[in-house]
Amino acid sequence: MISCTEFIPMYSEFFKFLEKKGGYDAVLDYWYYISDRNMGDKSNPNSLISFLERDGGFEGAIHYWDHTLTEEACDVLKIHDYNKRYSYNYFRHCPSRGMLNALKHIEPYHDYCEHCKVIYSRVLEKYGIVYERDHSKIDQAQCSSILYEKGNRPIEDFTKIDDTKVVVDMKAEDNKYLHRDFHLLGDLALRYCGETLGDAAVIEFLDAYAKVFYAPQIEDFRARGLVAVREWLEGIYAVEEAGEVLHTTLSDDTLWVTVDESPVIAYMHTLGQEPSKYYIEETRTLYASIANACNFSFTLEDYRANGACKYKFFKK
């Protein structure tokens, strides 16, 4: 399982993978795909389009970002003018971009933050809403955006605060970074990879991603052995607030792991969503790649539709 708290590096690496395969146009095609299949998915009650449909275009967009930015624990100042129909967001710190900037062993995709404008604008423009973004300070994990109804761009200083505005000052420490909807996007990446480039490409991407992103963990596993693998897995499930579904048994040469059900699939089901046929590879391929890099072996013994599974890491 790739935790939703570690989804952003996967996203960034997948953009690189697509560009290597088909150039920047391949990345754009993927952004259009996730815009249509996630942001524009009316069957998902948490999607942007569902908020727009339920609450009306302008108000729905504000409510969507209230939900999303809370779960992403953003440090953001939001200024809404409901009379003049615009909303300004200043991100003092974007935790997702901040995570990428802080990684010492991975470089962010060169145009990473542009995906925000592309995937949201594609949906918003259908409801007559313009979405502008300023990415000039992304190297400091800062950005700003403005939403307004088409043909009604504010000519005033929209950062000015007065009694006509609704101001929301959201601090990072007010919320927990646990945006479970990232799991849907992670699975959608694998689905797109498989459907567009073939099943082998899913394996290729996850194998490369595991060796690059988990390089620090792999170094630790090599040094401390299977006990470090167990601690790492326990940490992932603790972050996902699902530690109770994970059970481990460690001997001198084998780590047995049993998972009662996948917290990811369980969450998907609360939204009426189903995982792709490729979701299993977040266990089978990802863990096998990590094991191989540590000179361990990995075997997936059992895997069920709800993500319940049994597997082992063992010394060769």
Short mmCIF file of C-alpha atoms in Angstrom, two decimals:
data_model
loop_
_atom_site.label_atom_id
_atom_site.label_comp_id
_atom_site.label_asym_id
_atom_site.label_seq_id
_atom_site.Cartn_x
_atom_site.Cartn_y
_atom_site.Cartn_z
CA MET A 1 0.00 0.00 0.00
CA ILE A 2 1.16 3.49 -0.85
CA SER A 3 -0.05 5.77 1.94
CA CYS A 4 -2.07 8.80 0.90
CA THR A 5 0.51 10.83 2.83
CA GLU A 6 3.14 9.60 0.34
CA PHE A 7 1.02 9.96 -2.78
CA ILE A 8 2.56 13.25 -3.93
CA PRO A 9 6.02 11.80 -4.68
CA MET A 10 4.33 8.98 -6.60
CA TYR A 11 2.41 11.58 -8.62
CA SER A 12 5.56 13.53 -9.38
CA GLU A 13 7.46 10.42 -10.43
CA PHE A 14 4.56 9.28 -12.62
CA PHE A 15 4.65 12.59 -14.49
CA LYS A 16 8.35 11.99 -15.15
CA PHE A 17 7.61 8.43 -16.29
CA LEU A 18 4.97 9.60 -18.76
CA GLU A 19 7.18 12.36 -20.16
CA LYS A 20 9.99 9.87 -20.68
CA LYS A 21 7.59 7.62 -22.59
CA GLY A 22 5.79 10.19 -24.71
CA GLY A 23 6.99 13.72 -24.04
CA TYR A 24 5.14 16.56 -22.36
CA ASP A 25 2.02 15.90 -24.44
CA ALA A 26 1.74 12.51 -22.74
CA VAL A 27 1.68 14.26 -19.37
CA LEU A 28 -1.00 16.68 -20.56
CA ASP A 29 -3.10 13.78 -21.85
CA TYR A 30 -2.92 12.22 -18.41
CA TRP A 31 -3.91 15.47 -16.69
CA TYR A 32 -6.95 15.69 -19.00
CA TYR A 33 -7.77 12.08 -18.12
CA ILE A 34 -7.70 12.61 -14.35
CA SER A 35 -9.66 15.82 -14.74
CA ASP A 36 -12.42 13.92 -16.54
CA ARG A 37 -12.22 10.70 -14.52
CA ASN A 38 -11.70 12.16 -11.03
CA MET A 39 -12.46 15.89 -10.78
CA GLY A 40 -15.27 15.42 -13.28
CA ASP A 41 -16.64 12.15 -11.88
CA LYS A 42 -20.25 12.74 -10.82
CA SER A 43 -20.43 9.31 -9.16
CA ASN A 44 -17.87 10.42 -6.56
CA PRO A 45 -19.48 12.67 -3.92
CA ASN A 46 -16.07 14.22 -3.10
CA SER A 47 -15.25 15.24 -6.66
CA LEU A 48 -15.10 18.86 -7.76
CA ILE A 49 -17.99 18.44 -10.16
CA SER A 50 -20.18 16.94 -7.42
CA PHE A 51 -19.64 20.05 -5.27
CA LEU A 52 -20.37 22.27 -8.26
CA GLU A 53 -23.58 20.37 -8.99
CA ARG A 54 -24.76 20.25 -5.37
CA ASP A 55 -23.92 23.76 -4.24
CA GLY A 56 -23.86 25.81 -7.43
CA GLY A 57 -20.84 26.78 -9.48
CA PHE A 58 -19.13 29.53 -7.48
CA GLU A 59 -20.24 28.41 -4.01
CA GLY A 60 -19.58 24.78 -4.91
CA ALA A 61 -16.00 25.57 -5.87
CA ILE A 62 -15.41 27.31 -2.53
CA HIS A 63 -16.93 24.39 -0.62
CA TYR A 64 -14.81 21.90 -2.56
CA TRP A 65 -11.60 23.65 -1.61
CA ASP A 66 -12.76 24.02 1.99
CA HIS A 67 -12.98 20.22 2.12
CA THR A 68 -9.79 19.51 0.20
CA LEU A 69 -7.51 22.07 1.84
CA THR A 70 -8.65 20.94 5.28
CA GLU A 71 -7.65 17.34 4.56
CA GLU A 72 -4.34 18.50 3.05
CA ALA A 73 -3.64 20.59 6.18
CA CYS A 74 -2.74 23.64 4.13
CA ASP A 75 -1.50 26.90 5.59
CA VAL A 76 -3.69 29.25 3.59
CA LEU A 77 -5.47 32.58 3.77
CA LYS A 78 -8.81 32.54 1.93
CA ILE A 79 -10.65 35.75 1.06
CA HIS A 80 -14.16 35.35 -0.39
CA ASP A 81 -16.28 38.15 -1.83
CA TYR A 82 -19.73 36.68 -2.39
CA ASN A 83 -21.14 39.95 -3.70
CA LYS A 84 -18.53 40.44 -6.40
CA ARG A 85 -18.26 36.67 -6.90
CA TYR A 86 -14.59 35.97 -6.49
CA SER A 87 -12.37 34.03 -4.11
CA TYR A 88 -8.66 34.54 -3.49
CA ASN A 89 -6.42 31.92 -1.85
CA TYR A 90 -2.89 32.63 -0.70
CA PHE A 91 -0.97 29.48 0.21
CA ARG A 92 1.65 30.45 2.73
CA HIS A 93 2.69 26.81 2.65
CA CYS A 94 1.43 24.01 0.42
CA PRO A 95 2.27 20.79 2.29
CA SER A 96 2.25 18.72 -0.89
CA ARG A 97 4.73 20.92 -2.73
CA GLY A 98 6.59 21.38 0.54
CA MET A 99 6.99 17.61 0.81
CA LEU A 100 8.52 17.45 -2.67
CA ASN A 101 10.83 20.37 -1.98
CA ALA A 102 12.03 18.74 1.24
CA LEU A 103 12.98 15.40 -0.32
CA LYS A 104 16.74 15.20 -0.67
CA HIS A 105 16.89 12.16 -2.93
CA ILE A 106 14.16 13.07 -5.47
CA GLU A 107 13.75 16.13 -7.68
CA PRO A 108 10.15 17.34 -8.22
CA TYR A 109 8.78 16.99 -11.75
CA HIS A 110 9.80 20.16 -13.58
CA ASP A 111 6.21 21.36 -14.13
CA TYR A 112 4.60 19.64 -11.18
CA CYS A 113 2.32 22.43 -9.94
CA GLU A 114 0.89 23.13 -13.40
CA HIS A 115 -1.32 20.06 -13.04
CA CYS A 116 -3.45 21.96 -10.49
CA LYS A 117 -4.47 24.58 -13.04
CA VAL A 118 -5.07 22.05 -15.84
CA ILE A 119 -7.15 19.49 -13.98
CA TYR A 120 -9.37 22.00 -12.19
CA SER A 121 -9.83 24.54 -14.98
CA ARG A 122 -11.05 21.83 -17.34
CA VAL A 123 -14.04 21.24 -15.04
CA LEU A 124 -14.58 24.77 -13.74
CA GLU A 125 -14.78 26.37 -17.18
CA LYS A 126 -17.87 24.28 -17.93
CA TYR A 127 -19.58 26.12 -15.08
CA GLY A 128 -18.41 29.56 -16.16
CA ILE A 129 -15.67 29.85 -13.56
CA VAL A 130 -12.15 31.08 -14.30
CA TYR A 131 -9.25 29.70 -12.28
CA GLU A 132 -5.97 31.61 -12.29
CA ARG A 133 -2.82 30.60 -10.41
CA ASP A 134 0.53 32.20 -9.61
CA HIS A 135 3.36 29.66 -9.35
CA SER A 136 6.23 32.12 -9.09
CA LYS A 137 7.13 31.01 -5.55
CA ILE A 138 6.69 27.25 -5.71
CA ASP A 139 10.34 26.80 -4.78
CA GLN A 140 9.19 28.08 -1.37
CA ALA A 141 6.04 25.89 -1.45
CA GLN A 142 3.93 29.04 -1.89
CA CYS A 143 1.34 29.93 -4.50
CA SER A 144 -1.86 31.89 -4.91
CA SER A 145 -5.05 31.48 -6.88
CA ILE A 146 -8.19 33.35 -7.73
CA LEU A 147 -11.61 32.04 -8.73
CA TYR A 148 -14.17 34.27 -10.40
CA GLU A 149 -17.14 34.03 -12.71
CA LYS A 150 -16.27 34.43 -16.38
CA GLY A 151 -16.35 38.03 -17.55
CA ASN A 152 -16.28 39.31 -13.99
CA ARG A 153 -12.60 39.43 -13.08
CA PRO A 154 -12.15 41.76 -10.11
CA ILE A 155 -10.36 44.98 -10.97
CA GLU A 156 -9.78 45.90 -7.33
CA ASP A 157 -7.05 44.64 -5.05
CA PHE A 158 -8.59 41.27 -4.27
CA THR A 159 -6.11 40.70 -1.44
CA LYS A 160 -7.58 43.64 0.48
CA ILE A 161 -9.56 42.66 3.56
CA ASP A 162 -12.59 44.68 4.63
CA ASP A 163 -16.05 44.14 6.13
CA THR A 164 -17.51 42.99 2.80
CA LYS A 165 -15.22 39.94 2.65
CA VAL A 166 -15.39 36.57 4.30
CA VAL A 167 -11.92 35.67 5.54
CA VAL A 168 -10.78 32.18 6.50
CA ASP A 169 -7.29 31.92 7.98
CA MET A 170 -6.40 28.23 7.95
CA LYS A 171 -3.27 27.11 9.78
CA ALA A 172 -1.47 23.88 8.98
CA GLU A 173 -1.53 22.86 12.63
CA ASP A 174 -5.33 23.12 12.67
CA ASN A 175 -5.72 19.93 10.65
CA LYS A 176 -4.09 16.59 9.94
CA TYR A 177 -2.49 15.84 6.59
CA LEU A 178 -4.60 12.84 5.65
CA HIS A 179 -6.30 13.35 2.29
CA ARG A 180 -7.67 9.89 1.56
CA ASP A 181 -8.98 10.95 -1.84
CA PHE A 182 -5.33 10.75 -2.94
CA HIS A 183 -5.81 6.97 -2.89
CA LEU A 184 -8.30 7.29 -5.74
CA LEU A 185 -5.82 9.32 -7.75
CA GLY A 186 -3.03 6.83 -7.05
CA ASP A 187 -5.13 3.96 -8.31
CA LEU A 188 -6.25 6.03 -11.29
CA ALA A 189 -2.59 6.55 -12.21
CA LEU A 190 -2.06 2.79 -12.33
CA ARG A 191 -5.27 2.31 -14.31
CA TYR A 192 -4.21 4.92 -16.85
CA CYS A 193 -0.73 3.44 -17.08
CA GLY A 194 -2.08 -0.04 -17.75
CA GLU A 195 -4.81 0.98 -20.15
CA THR A 196 -2.58 3.36 -22.13
CA LEU A 197 0.86 1.76 -22.03
CA GLY A 198 0.06 -1.87 -21.16
CA ASP A 199 0.23 -4.09 -18.09
CA ALA A 200 4.01 -4.32 -18.23
CA ALA A 201 4.29 -0.55 -17.90
CA VAL A 202 2.53 -0.68 -14.51
CA ILE A 203 5.19 -3.09 -13.27
CA GLU A 204 7.94 -1.01 -14.83
CA PHE A 205 6.74 2.19 -13.20
CA LEU A 206 6.18 0.75 -9.70
CA ASP A 207 9.52 -1.06 -9.78
CA ALA A 208 11.38 2.13 -10.68
CA TYR A 209 9.36 4.21 -8.24
CA ALA A 210 9.99 1.82 -5.35
CA LYS A 211 13.74 1.86 -5.87
CA VAL A 212 13.90 5.65 -6.14
CA PHE A 213 11.41 6.87 -3.56
CA TYR A 214 12.08 4.21 -0.92
CA ALA A 215 15.86 4.46 -1.22
CA PRO A 216 16.25 5.69 2.38
CA GLN A 217 14.06 2.87 3.69
CA ILE A 218 15.93 0.33 1.58
CA GLU A 219 19.19 1.50 3.09
CA ASP A 220 17.68 1.06 6.55
CA PHE A 221 16.34 -2.42 5.70
CA ARG A 222 19.74 -3.50 4.49
CA ALA A 223 21.33 -2.27 7.72
CA ARG A 224 18.78 -3.48 10.27
CA GLY A 225 17.01 -6.35 8.52
CA LEU A 226 13.42 -7.48 8.70
CA VAL A 227 12.67 -5.70 11.96
CA ALA A 228 13.04 -2.42 10.06
CA VAL A 229 10.57 -3.65 7.43
CA ARG A 230 8.06 -4.44 10.15
CA GLU A 231 8.48 -1.01 11.74
CA TRP A 232 8.05 0.64 8.36
CA LEU A 233 4.81 -1.23 7.62
CA GLU A 234 3.44 -0.50 11.08
CA GLY A 235 4.22 3.18 10.52
CA ILE A 236 2.31 3.26 7.24
CA TYR A 237 -0.82 1.71 8.72
CA ALA A 238 -0.60 3.95 11.79
CA VAL A 239 -0.54 7.04 9.56
CA GLU A 240 -3.58 5.70 7.73
CA GLU A 241 -5.29 5.26 11.12
CA ALA A 242 -5.72 1.57 10.34
CA GLY A 243 -3.16 -0.12 12.57
CA GLU A 244 -5.72 -2.61 13.81
CA VAL A 245 -5.97 -4.40 10.44
CA LEU A 246 -2.24 -5.16 10.27
CA HIS A 247 -0.74 -8.21 11.98
CA THR A 248 2.93 -9.23 11.82
CA THR A 249 4.98 -12.17 13.01
CA LEU A 250 8.76 -11.91 12.90
CA SER A 251 11.29 -14.72 13.19
CA ASP A 252 15.02 -14.68 12.52
CA ASP A 253 14.61 -15.07 8.77
CA THR A 254 10.95 -14.37 7.92
CA LEU A 255 8.42 -11.55 8.40
CA TRP A 256 4.85 -12.74 7.98
CA VAL A 257 2.22 -10.06 7.38
CA THR A 258 -1.56 -10.42 7.43
CA VAL A 259 -3.93 -7.59 6.53
CA ASP A 260 -7.61 -8.05 7.48
CA GLU A 261 -8.79 -5.63 4.79
CA SER A 262 -7.34 -2.80 2.77
CA PRO A 263 -8.15 0.57 4.36
CA VAL A 264 -7.81 2.04 0.87
CA ILE A 265 -10.45 -0.21 -0.69
CA ALA A 266 -12.68 0.27 2.36
CA TYR A 267 -12.48 4.03 1.86
CA MET A 268 -13.17 3.70 -1.87
CA HIS A 269 -16.32 1.74 -1.06
CA THR A 270 -17.63 4.56 1.15
CA LEU A 271 -17.60 6.70 -2.00
CA GLY A 272 -19.11 4.03 -4.23
CA GLN A 273 -15.79 3.51 -6.01
CA GLU A 274 -13.99 0.29 -6.95
CA PRO A 275 -10.23 -0.24 -7.28
CA SER A 276 -8.74 -1.06 -10.65
CA LYS A 277 -7.36 -4.48 -11.44
CA TYR A 278 -3.92 -2.91 -11.01
CA TYR A 279 -4.33 -1.94 -7.38
CA ILE A 280 -2.94 -5.29 -6.24
CA GLU A 281 0.42 -4.21 -7.66
CA GLU A 282 0.79 -1.69 -4.82
CA THR A 283 1.38 -4.83 -2.77
CA ARG A 284 2.71 -7.46 -5.17
CA THR A 285 5.07 -5.40 -7.31
CA LEU A 286 5.93 -2.62 -4.87
CA TYR A 287 6.98 -4.91 -2.03
CA ALA A 288 8.74 -7.35 -4.32
CA SER A 289 10.83 -4.50 -5.75
CA ILE A 290 11.74 -3.27 -2.29
CA ALA A 291 12.62 -6.81 -1.18
CA ASN A 292 14.82 -7.39 -4.23
CA ALA A 293 16.67 -4.14 -3.60
CA CYS A 294 17.45 -5.38 -0.07
CA ASN A 295 18.46 -8.86 -1.18
CA PHE A 296 15.34 -10.27 0.51
CA SER A 297 12.62 -12.34 -1.10
CA PHE A 298 8.92 -11.53 -1.14
CA THR A 299 5.90 -13.77 -1.71
CA LEU A 300 2.26 -12.75 -1.86
CA GLU A 301 0.49 -15.81 -0.50
CA ASP A 302 -3.13 -14.64 -0.65
CA TYR A 303 -5.05 -11.58 -1.87
CA ARG A 304 -8.83 -11.00 -1.67
CA ALA A 305 -11.20 -8.58 -3.36
CA ASN A 306 -11.39 -6.37 -0.27
CA GLY A 307 -7.61 -6.17 -0.11
CA ALA A 308 -7.26 -8.70 2.68
CA CYS A 309 -3.96 -10.42 2.08
CA LYS A 310 -1.12 -12.47 3.49
CA TYR A 311 2.50 -12.12 2.45
CA LYS A 312 6.02 -12.58 3.66
CA PHE A 313 9.44 -11.02 3.42
CA PHE A 314 12.25 -13.48 4.02
CA LYS A 315 15.98 -13.72 3.81
CA LYS A 316 17.40 -15.50 0.77
#
